[in-house]
CSV table of C-alpha atoms and ligand atoms in Angstrom, one decimal:
chain,number,residue,atom,x,y,z
A,1,MET,CA,195.8,105.9,63.6
A,2,ILE,CA,194.8,109.3,65.0
A,3,GLN,CA,192.7,111.3,62.6
A,4,ALA,CA,191.8,115.0,62.5
A,5,LEU,CA,188.4,115.9,64.0
A,6,ARG,CA,185.3,115.7,61.8
A,7,GLY,CA,185.0,118.9,59.8
A,8,PHE,CA,188.6,119.9,60.5
A,9,ARG,CA,191.1,119.2,57.7
A,10,ASP,CA,194.7,119.5,56.7
A,11,ILE,CA,195.5,121.6,53.7
A,12,LEU,CA,198.5,119.7,52.2
A,13,PRO,CA,201.5,121.3,50.3
A,14,ASP,CA,200.1,120.4,46.9
A,15,GLU,CA,197.0,122.6,47.7
A,16,THR,CA,198.7,125.4,49.5
A,17,ASP,CA,200.1,126.9,46.3
A,18,ILE,CA,196.6,127.9,45.3
A,19,TRP,CA,195.8,129.3,48.7
A,20,GLN,CA,198.9,131.4,48.7
A,21,LYS,CA,198.2,132.7,45.2
A,22,ILE,CA,194.6,133.8,46.2
A,23,GLU,CA,195.8,135.3,49.4
A,24,LYS,CA,198.6,137.3,47.6
A,25,LEU,CA,196.2,138.6,45.0
A,26,ALA,CA,193.5,139.5,47.5
A,27,LYS,CA,196.0,141.5,49.6
A,28,GLU,CA,197.3,143.3,46.5
A,29,ILE,CA,193.9,144.3,45.3
A,30,PHE,CA,192.5,145.3,48.7
A,31,GLU,CA,195.6,147.4,49.4
A,32,ASN,CA,195.1,149.1,46.0
A,33,PHE,CA,191.6,150.0,47.2
A,34,GLY,CA,193.0,151.5,50.4
A,35,PHE,CA,192.7,148.7,52.9
A,36,ARG,CA,195.2,147.7,55.6
A,37,GLU,CA,195.6,144.4,57.3
A,38,ILE,CA,194.4,143.7,60.9
A,39,ARG,CA,195.1,140.4,62.7
A,40,LEU,CA,192.7,139.3,65.4
A,41,PRO,CA,192.6,136.7,68.1
A,42,ILE,CA,190.8,133.4,67.4
A,43,LEU,CA,189.3,133.2,70.9
A,44,GLU,CA,187.1,135.9,72.2
A,45,LYS,CA,184.6,136.5,75.1
A,46,THR,CA,181.4,134.9,74.0
A,47,GLU,CA,179.5,138.2,74.4
A,48,VAL,CA,181.4,139.7,71.4
A,49,PHE,CA,179.4,137.3,69.2
A,50,ALA,CA,176.2,137.0,71.3
A,51,ARG,CA,175.8,140.8,71.4
A,52,GLY,CA,177.4,141.4,68.0
A,53,ILE,CA,175.9,138.8,65.8
A,54,GLY,CA,172.6,138.4,67.6
A,55,ASP,CA,171.2,135.9,70.1
A,56,THR,CA,168.6,134.4,67.7
A,57,THR,CA,170.9,133.8,64.7
A,58,ASP,CA,171.9,130.2,63.7
A,59,ILE,CA,175.5,130.9,64.5
A,60,VAL,CA,174.8,132.0,68.1
A,61,GLU,CA,172.0,129.6,68.7
A,62,LYS,CA,173.7,126.4,67.6
A,63,GLU,CA,177.0,126.8,65.7
A,64,MET,CA,179.5,128.2,68.2
A,65,PHE,CA,182.3,126.3,69.7
A,66,SER,CA,182.1,127.7,73.3
A,67,PHE,CA,183.7,126.6,76.5
A,68,GLN,CA,184.3,128.0,79.9
A,69,ASP,CA,187.6,129.1,81.3
A,70,SER,CA,188.8,128.1,84.8
A,71,LYS,CA,186.7,130.9,86.4
A,72,GLY,CA,183.5,129.8,84.6
A,73,ARG,CA,183.5,132.6,82.0
A,74,SER,CA,182.3,131.7,78.5
A,75,GLN,CA,184.7,131.9,75.6
A,76,THR,CA,184.2,131.2,72.0
A,77,MET,CA,186.3,130.2,69.0
A,78,ARG,CA,185.4,133.0,66.5
A,79,PRO,CA,182.6,132.0,64.1
A,80,GLU,CA,183.2,135.2,62.0
A,81,ALA,CA,185.4,138.2,62.0
A,82,THR,CA,183.2,141.3,61.8
A,83,ALA,CA,182.2,141.4,65.5
A,84,SER,CA,185.9,141.0,66.5
A,85,ILE,CA,186.9,143.9,64.2
A,86,ALA,CA,184.2,146.1,65.8
A,87,ARG,CA,185.5,145.0,69.2
A,88,ALA,CA,189.0,145.9,68.3
A,89,TYR,CA,187.9,149.3,66.8
A,90,ILE,CA,186.3,150.1,70.1
A,91,GLN,CA,189.0,148.7,72.4
A,92,HIS,CA,191.8,150.6,70.7
A,93,LYS,CA,189.7,153.7,70.1
A,94,MET,CA,190.8,153.4,66.5
A,95,TYR,CA,188.1,156.1,65.7
A,96,SER,CA,190.0,158.7,67.6
A,97,ARG,CA,192.9,158.6,65.1
A,98,SER,CA,190.6,158.3,62.2
A,99,PRO,CA,186.9,157.4,62.3
A,100,GLU,CA,187.3,155.9,58.8
A,101,GLN,CA,189.0,152.6,58.9
A,102,LYS,CA,189.3,150.2,55.9
A,103,LEU,CA,190.5,146.8,57.2
A,104,TYR,CA,191.0,143.3,55.9
A,105,THR,CA,191.9,140.1,57.7
A,106,ILE,CA,192.4,136.5,56.6
A,107,GLY,CA,192.1,133.5,58.8
A,108,PRO,CA,190.2,130.5,60.2
A,109,MET,CA,186.6,130.6,61.6
A,110,PHE,CA,184.9,127.9,63.6
A,111,ARG,CA,181.3,126.7,63.3
A,112,LYS,CA,179.6,123.6,64.6
A,113,GLU,CA,177.9,122.6,61.4
A,114,ARG,CA,177.2,119.3,59.7
A,115,PRO,CA,180.4,118.8,57.6
A,116,GLN,CA,180.0,118.3,53.9
A,117,LYS,CA,181.6,119.4,50.6
A,118,GLY,CA,182.2,123.2,51.0
A,119,ARG,CA,181.1,123.2,54.6
A,120,TYR,CA,183.6,122.6,57.4
A,121,ARG,CA,183.9,123.2,61.1
A,122,GLN,CA,187.1,125.0,60.7
A,123,PHE,CA,187.0,127.0,57.5
A,124,TYR,CA,188.7,130.1,56.3
A,125,GLN,CA,187.5,133.6,55.3
A,126,ILE,CA,189.0,136.6,53.7
A,127,ASN,CA,187.2,139.6,55.3
A,128,ALA,CA,187.2,143.2,54.3
A,129,GLU,CA,185.4,145.7,56.5
A,130,VAL,CA,185.0,149.5,56.5
A,131,LEU,CA,184.0,151.5,59.5
A,132,GLY,CA,183.0,155.1,59.6
A,133,ILE,CA,181.6,155.6,56.1
A,134,ASP,CA,177.9,155.5,55.2
A,135,SER,CA,178.0,156.3,51.5
A,136,PRO,CA,176.2,153.9,49.1
A,137,ALA,CA,179.2,154.5,46.7
A,138,LEU,CA,181.3,152.6,49.2
A,139,ASP,CA,178.8,149.7,49.3
A,140,ALA,CA,179.2,149.6,45.5
A,141,GLN,CA,182.9,149.9,45.7
A,142,LEU,CA,183.2,146.8,47.9
A,143,ILE,CA,181.3,144.8,45.3
A,144,VAL,CA,183.5,146.2,42.6
A,145,MET,CA,186.6,145.1,44.6
A,146,LEU,CA,185.2,141.6,45.1
A,147,GLN,CA,184.5,141.3,41.4
A,148,GLU,CA,188.0,142.5,40.6
A,149,LEU,CA,189.4,139.6,42.7
A,150,PHE,CA,187.1,137.0,41.1
A,151,THR,CA,187.9,138.3,37.6
A,152,LYS,CA,191.7,138.3,38.2
A,153,LEU,CA,191.2,134.7,39.4
A,154,GLY,CA,189.5,133.9,36.1
A,155,ILE,CA,186.2,133.0,37.7
A,156,LYS,CA,183.1,133.7,35.5
A,157,ASN,CA,179.5,132.7,36.0
A,158,LEU,CA,179.1,134.3,39.4
A,159,ASN,CA,175.8,135.8,40.4
A,160,THR,CA,175.8,139.0,42.5
A,161,ILE,CA,172.6,139.3,44.5
A,162,ILE,CA,171.7,142.5,46.4
A,163,ASN,CA,169.0,143.5,48.7
A,164,SER,CA,168.2,146.2,51.3
A,165,LEU,CA,167.3,145.3,54.8
A,166,GLY,CA,166.3,148.8,55.8
A,167,CYS,CA,167.2,150.5,59.1
A,168,LYS,CA,166.0,150.1,62.6
A,169,LYS,CA,163.0,152.3,61.8
A,170,CYS,CA,161.6,150.7,58.7
A,171,ARG,CA,162.7,147.2,59.7
A,172,LYS,CA,160.4,147.4,62.7
A,173,GLU,CA,157.5,148.3,60.5
A,174,TYR,CA,158.3,145.6,58.0
A,175,ASN,CA,158.6,143.0,60.8
A,176,LEU,CA,155.1,143.9,62.0
A,177,VAL,CA,153.7,143.4,58.5
A,178,LEU,CA,155.6,140.2,58.0
A,179,SER,CA,154.6,138.9,61.4
A,180,SER,CA,150.9,139.4,60.6
A,181,PHE,CA,151.4,137.6,57.3
A,182,LEU,CA,153.1,134.7,59.1
A,183,LYS,CA,150.5,134.5,61.8
A,184,ASP,CA,148.2,132.6,59.5
A,185,LEU,CA,150.8,130.2,58.2
A,186,ASP,CA,151.0,127.0,60.2
A,187,SER,CA,153.0,124.7,57.9
A,188,LEU,CA,156.5,126.0,58.5
A,189,CYS,CA,159.5,124.0,59.5
A,190,GLY,CA,160.4,123.7,63.1
A,191,ASP,CA,163.1,126.4,62.9
A,192,CYS,CA,160.8,128.9,61.3
A,193,THR,CA,157.9,128.2,63.7
A,194,ARG,CA,160.3,129.4,66.4
A,195,ARG,CA,161.6,132.3,64.4
A,196,LYS,CA,158.0,133.5,63.9
A,197,GLU,CA,158.2,135.1,67.3
A,198,LYS,CA,161.9,135.8,67.7
A,199,ASN,CA,163.2,136.7,64.3
A,200,PRO,CA,160.6,136.6,61.5
A,201,LEU,CA,163.0,138.2,58.9
A,202,ARG,CA,165.1,135.0,59.0
A,203,ILE,CA,162.2,132.9,57.7
A,204,LEU,CA,162.5,134.6,54.3
A,205,ASP,CA,165.7,132.8,53.5
A,206,CYS,CA,164.8,129.4,54.9
A,207,LYS,CA,166.0,126.7,52.5
A,208,ASN,CA,163.2,124.3,53.3
A,209,GLU,CA,161.0,123.7,50.2
A,210,LEU,CA,157.7,124.0,52.1
A,211,CYS,CA,158.7,127.2,53.8
A,212,ARG,CA,159.8,128.7,50.4
A,213,GLU,CA,156.4,127.8,48.9
A,214,ASN,CA,154.5,129.2,51.7
A,215,LEU,CA,156.4,132.5,51.6
A,216,GLY,CA,155.8,133.0,47.9
A,217,ASN,CA,153.3,135.7,48.6
A,218,ALA,CA,155.0,137.3,51.6
A,219,PRO,CA,155.1,141.1,51.6
A,220,LEU,CA,158.3,142.5,50.1
A,221,PHE,CA,160.6,144.7,52.2
A,222,GLU,CA,161.3,147.0,49.3
A,223,ASN,CA,157.7,148.3,49.5
A,224,TYR,CA,158.3,149.2,53.2
A,225,LEU,CA,161.7,150.9,53.1
A,226,CYS,CA,161.8,154.4,54.5
A,227,ASP,CA,162.8,157.3,52.2
A,228,ASP,CA,166.4,157.3,53.4
A,229,CYS,CA,166.9,153.6,52.9
A,230,LYS,CA,165.1,153.7,49.5
A,231,THR,CA,167.5,156.5,48.4
A,232,HIS,CA,170.6,154.6,49.7
A,233,PHE,CA,169.5,151.4,47.8
A,234,SER,CA,168.8,153.2,44.5
A,235,ASN,CA,172.1,155.1,44.8
A,236,LEU,CA,173.9,151.7,45.3
A,237,LYS,CA,172.3,150.4,42.1
A,238,GLU,CA,173.3,153.5,40.2
A,239,PHE,CA,177.0,153.1,41.3
A,240,LEU,CA,176.9,149.4,40.3
A,241,ASP,CA,175.5,150.4,36.9
A,242,ILE,CA,178.3,152.9,36.4
A,243,GLU,CA,180.8,150.1,36.8
A,244,LYS,CA,178.7,147.8,34.7
A,245,ILE,CA,178.3,145.2,37.4
A,246,ASN,CA,175.7,142.6,36.7
A,247,TYR,CA,173.5,142.1,39.7
A,248,LYS,CA,170.1,140.7,40.6
A,249,ILE,CA,167.8,142.0,43.3
A,250,ASP,CA,166.4,139.3,45.6
A,251,SER,CA,164.1,140.6,48.3
A,252,ARG,CA,164.5,137.2,50.0
A,253,LEU,CA,168.2,137.7,50.7
A,254,VAL,CA,168.4,138.5,54.4
A,255,ARG,CA,171.7,136.8,55.4
A,256,GLY,CA,172.3,135.0,58.6
A,257,LEU,CA,173.4,137.8,60.9
A,258,ASP,CA,171.2,140.2,62.8
A,259,TYR,CA,173.5,143.1,62.5
A,260,TYR,CA,172.9,143.9,58.9
A,261,THR,CA,171.1,147.2,57.9
A,262,ARG,CA,170.4,148.4,54.4
A,263,THR,CA,172.7,146.8,51.9
A,264,ALA,CA,173.0,143.0,51.9
A,265,PHE,CA,174.7,141.1,49.2
A,266,GLU,CA,175.9,137.7,48.2
A,267,ILE,CA,178.1,136.3,45.4
A,268,GLN,CA,176.8,132.9,44.4
A,269,THR,CA,178.0,130.1,42.1
A,270,ASP,CA,176.2,127.0,40.8
A,271,GLU,CA,179.4,125.0,40.9
A,272,LEU,CA,179.2,123.9,44.5
A,273,GLY,CA,175.8,122.2,44.8
A,274,ALA,CA,173.9,123.4,47.8
A,275,GLN,CA,176.8,125.5,49.1
A,276,SER,CA,176.2,128.2,46.6
A,277,ALA,CA,177.5,131.3,48.5
A,278,VAL,CA,181.1,132.1,47.8
A,279,ALA,CA,181.0,135.5,49.5
A,280,GLY,CA,178.5,137.5,51.5
A,281,GLY,CA,178.3,140.8,53.2
A,282,GLY,CA,176.4,143.8,54.1
A,283,ARG,CA,176.1,147.0,56.0
A,284,TYR,CA,175.9,147.0,59.8
A,285,ASN,CA,175.3,150.5,61.0
A,286,GLY,CA,174.3,149.5,64.5
A,287,LEU,CA,177.1,147.0,65.3
A,288,VAL,CA,179.7,149.2,66.8
A,289,GLU,CA,177.2,150.9,69.0
A,290,ASN,CA,175.7,147.6,70.1
A,291,LEU,CA,179.1,146.5,71.3
A,292,GLY,CA,179.5,149.7,73.4
A,293,GLY,CA,181.3,152.0,70.9
A,294,PRO,CA,180.3,155.3,69.4
A,295,GLU,CA,177.6,155.4,66.7
A,296,THR,CA,179.6,154.2,63.6
A,297,PRO,CA,178.4,153.0,60.2
A,298,GLY,CA,180.0,149.9,58.9
A,299,ILE,CA,180.0,147.6,56.0
A,300,GLY,CA,182.0,144.5,55.0
A,301,PHE,CA,182.1,141.1,53.4
A,302,ALA,CA,183.5,137.7,53.9
A,303,ILE,CA,184.7,135.4,51.2
A,304,GLY,CA,184.5,131.7,51.8
A,305,PHE,CA,188.2,130.9,51.1
A,306,ASP,CA,187.6,127.1,51.0
A,307,ARG,CA,184.8,127.4,48.5
A,308,LEU,CA,186.8,129.8,46.4
A,309,VAL,CA,189.7,127.3,46.3
A,310,GLU,CA,187.2,124.5,45.3
A,311,ILE,CA,185.9,126.5,42.4
A,312,ILE,CA,189.2,127.5,40.9
A,313,SER,CA,191.4,124.5,41.7
A,314,SER,CA,189.9,122.6,38.8
A,315,LYS,CA,190.6,125.6,36.5
A,316,ILE,CA,194.0,126.9,37.4
A,317,LYS,CA,196.9,124.8,36.5
A,318,SER,CA,198.9,125.0,39.7
A,319,GLU,CA,202.5,125.7,38.7
A,320,ASN,CA,204.7,123.2,40.4
A,321,LYS,CA,206.4,125.6,42.7
A,322,SER,CA,208.2,122.8,44.5
A,323,SER,CA,210.5,121.8,41.7
A,324,PRO,CA,214.1,122.9,42.5
A,325,ASP,CA,216.2,125.0,40.2
A,326,ILE,CA,219.2,123.0,41.2
A,327,PHE,CA,219.8,119.6,42.8
A,328,PHE,CA,223.1,119.1,44.6
A,329,ILE,CA,224.6,115.6,44.3
A,330,SER,CA,227.9,114.9,46.0
A,331,PHE,CA,230.1,111.8,46.7
A,332,GLY,CA,232.4,111.5,49.7
A,333,LYS,CA,232.7,113.5,52.9
A,334,LYS,CA,234.7,116.4,51.5
A,335,ALA,CA,232.4,116.8,48.5
A,336,LYS,CA,229.4,116.7,50.8
A,337,THR,CA,230.7,119.5,52.9
A,338,LYS,CA,231.4,121.6,49.8
A,339,ALA,CA,227.9,120.9,48.4
A,340,PHE,CA,226.4,121.8,51.8
A,341,LYS,CA,228.1,125.2,51.7
A,342,ILE,CA,227.4,126.1,48.1
A,343,CYS,CA,223.8,124.9,48.3
A,344,ASN,CA,223.1,127.2,51.4
A,345,GLU,CA,224.8,130.1,49.6
A,346,MET,CA,222.6,129.6,46.6
A,347,SER,CA,219.4,129.4,48.7
A,348,ARG,CA,220.4,132.7,50.3
A,349,ALA,CA,220.9,134.1,46.9
A,350,GLY,CA,217.3,133.4,45.9
A,351,ILE,CA,217.7,130.2,44.0
A,352,LYS,CA,215.6,127.2,44.8
A,353,THR,CA,217.8,124.3,45.8
A,354,GLU,CA,217.6,120.7,46.9
A,355,LEU,CA,220.5,119.1,48.7
A,356,GLU,CA,221.0,115.3,48.6
A,357,PHE,CA,221.9,113.9,52.0
A,358,SER,CA,222.2,110.2,51.2
A,359,GLU,CA,225.0,108.1,49.8
A,360,LYS,CA,223.0,106.6,47.0
A,361,SER,CA,224.4,105.8,43.6
A,362,MET,CA,224.6,108.3,40.7
A,363,LYS,CA,222.0,106.2,38.8
A,364,ALA,CA,219.6,106.3,41.7
A,365,LEU,CA,220.1,110.1,42.2
A,366,MET,CA,219.6,110.9,38.5
A,367,LYS,CA,216.2,109.1,38.8
A,368,LYS,CA,215.4,111.2,41.8
A,369,ALA,CA,216.4,114.4,39.9
A,370,ASN,CA,213.9,113.5,37.2
A,371,ARG,CA,211.2,112.7,39.8
A,372,ILE,CA,211.5,116.0,41.6
A,373,ASN,CA,211.7,117.8,38.3
A,374,ALA,CA,215.0,119.5,39.0
A,375,LYS,CA,216.1,122.0,36.3
A,376,PHE,CA,219.8,121.5,36.9
A,377,CYS,CA,221.9,119.0,38.8
A,378,ALA,CA,225.2,120.1,40.4
A,379,ILE,CA,227.5,117.2,40.8
A,380,ILE,CA,230.5,117.2,43.0
A,381,GLY,CA,232.9,114.3,43.2
A,382,GLU,CA,236.7,113.7,43.4
A,383,ASN,CA,237.3,115.1,40.0
A,384,GLU,CA,235.4,118.3,40.6
A,385,LEU,CA,237.1,118.8,44.0
A,386,GLU,CA,240.5,118.6,42.4
A,387,LYS,CA,239.7,121.2,39.7
A,388,ASN,CA,237.5,123.5,41.9
A,389,ILE,CA,234.6,123.1,39.4
A,390,ILE,CA,231.1,121.9,39.5
A,391,SER,CA,229.7,119.6,36.9
A,392,LEU,CA,226.4,121.1,35.9
A,393,LYS,CA,223.8,119.0,34.1
A,394,ASP,CA,220.9,120.8,32.3
A,395,MET,CA,218.1,118.3,32.8
A,396,ASP,CA,215.9,119.6,30.1
A,397,GLN,CA,218.5,119.5,27.4
A,398,GLY,CA,220.6,116.7,28.7
A,399,LYS,CA,223.8,118.7,28.3
A,400,GLN,CA,226.5,118.6,30.9
A,401,MET,CA,229.2,121.3,31.4
A,402,GLU,CA,231.8,122.3,33.8
A,403,VAL,CA,231.4,125.6,35.7
A,404,ASN,CA,233.9,127.3,37.9
A,405,GLU,CA,232.8,127.1,41.4
A,406,LYS,CA,232.9,130.8,41.9
A,407,ASP,CA,230.8,131.5,38.8
A,408,LEU,CA,228.1,129.0,39.6
A,409,ILE,CA,225.6,131.5,41.2
A,410,LEU,CA,225.9,134.0,38.4
A,411,TYR,CA,225.7,131.3,35.8
A,412,MET,CA,222.5,129.9,37.3
A,413,LYS,CA,220.9,133.3,37.7
A,414,GLN,CA,221.6,134.1,34.1
A,415,ASN,CA,220.3,130.7,32.9
A,416,LEU,CA,217.1,130.9,34.9
A,417,LYS,CA,216.5,134.4,33.7
A,418,ALA,CA,216.9,133.2,30.1
A,419,THR,CA,214.3,130.5,30.7
A,420,GLY,CA,211.8,133.1,31.9
A,421,GLU,CA,212.2,132.9,35.7
A,422,SER,CA,212.2,136.2,37.4
A,423,TYR,CA,215.4,136.5,39.3
A,424,SER,CA,217.4,139.7,39.7
A,425,VAL,CA,221.1,139.2,38.9
B,501,ATP,P1,175.9,129.5,54.3
B,501,ATP,O1,174.5,130.1,53.9
B,501,ATP,O2,176.5,128.8,53.2
B,501,ATP,O3,175.8,128.8,55.6
B,501,ATP,P2,176.6,131.9,55.7
B,501,ATP,O4,175.5,132.9,55.4
B,501,ATP,O5,176.5,131.1,57.0
B,501,ATP,O6,176.8,130.8,54.5
B,501,ATP,P3,178.6,133.9,56.2
B,501,ATP,O7,178.5,133.8,57.6
B,501,ATP,O8,178.1,135.0,55.5
B,501,ATP,O9,178.0,132.5,55.6
B,501,ATP,O10,180.1,133.7,55.7
B,501,ATP,C1,180.6,134.1,54.5
B,501,ATP,C2,181.1,133.0,53.6
B,501,ATP,O11,181.8,132.1,54.3
B,501,ATP,C3,180.0,132.2,53.0
B,501,ATP,O12,179.5,132.8,51.8
B,501,ATP,C4,180.7,130.9,52.7
B,501,ATP,O13,181.4,131.0,51.4
B,501,ATP,C5,181.7,130.8,53.8
B,501,ATP,N1,181.3,129.8,54.8
B,501,ATP,C6,180.3,130.0,55.8
B,501,ATP,N2,180.2,128.9,56.5
B,501,ATP,C7,181.1,128.0,56.0
B,501,ATP,C8,181.5,126.7,56.4
B,501,ATP,N3,181.0,126.0,57.4
B,501,ATP,N4,182.5,126.0,55.7
B,501,ATP,C9,183.0,126.7,54.6
B,501,ATP,N5,182.7,127.9,54.2
B,501,ATP,C10,181.8,128.6,54.9
B,502,MG,MG1,175.8,129.3,57.6
């Protein structure tokens, strides 16, 4: 038996209902907040991520699926969407039409990680990114928009964590202070010992117990923010207060990507064990410039779609979308042809149909009708052919009636409407 690769999985029809529902809701909410969809390629030149995300990040150092094309150029299956969005913004000079762009995109990402619950090698993200706006009100608005989605999905008990990572200027100063604090620490994990030189900030959110203990007394970034960054952060908090968003400040939250500046945030749950982050985001005022574009502020977030599904699939009763409104049963060649035609016509009219192709007995097909949970059965045999009627059985009430063939669609629409289905007659 050939199986899918480790960390790559199929999402089967019973699960896709919930994926579609979330996707539809996210699009609706994001569009109400002024966002438009962008669709991006899955394969990019490696430099998009190496330059965009940062050479010393976990993603670029060890998580990317990269390979060479026939000319030896390195290409990478995208591990995230933000760098690609910035690449597209620059490539299409989207700024010349309007420097302010609010974009969202939904799709698969690829990271070479150790697969476990809530962590896959192909996983899905819902991304929203805004380019060209530097206001802290926007930072708050993105968090408001995220909360709106989670609330509409009926998720409570989420923690919103925020922090400020400063700008180029104050981050440099803080890095020096942090480095001199780290210099005297020798019991750090292997990763952090390397990061000491290359990327000290990342040590702050190491999950290793020993590192966490050792960093208990590390200097706090909030004490080193420059005046502009301090103001931006306090404005963000004010706007969150206006919307009564509950949040916690965690000066350890640095997030895995180098491009963040100022605002960083994460939405966490305690329902997924170690994989606690459902969404994460932040401001990246240097990214577009880093990739060769004009100086452009940016901010965005990514929702872990797989983790979101895991949290809510236990809570939401997935309505059985697959059960047909009407199941066509027919006996004999002529009746089968008629059923074929009427059934197609009904599908085109917006009614969910199921057509029986086999020659099984009435008894066997009634069993099937129950199994697939059909609302009605349309039966066509000799008798119905002769009289140009359809025998229609209401499976809930067990009633059977005869309906004129030409009235069938209208009859079904009215009936489905009466039972609360939304069809327009
Ligand atoms: P984590 O700390 O869990 O590795 P991250 O900081 O690497 O997360 P981001 O790059 O910020 O994650 O991606 C945003 C969201 O995407 C995460 O909050 C998480 O919900 C989801 N995510 C990240 N990596 C994976 C993965 N390998 N499998 C499933 N979901 C993931
Ligand atoms: Mg990660």
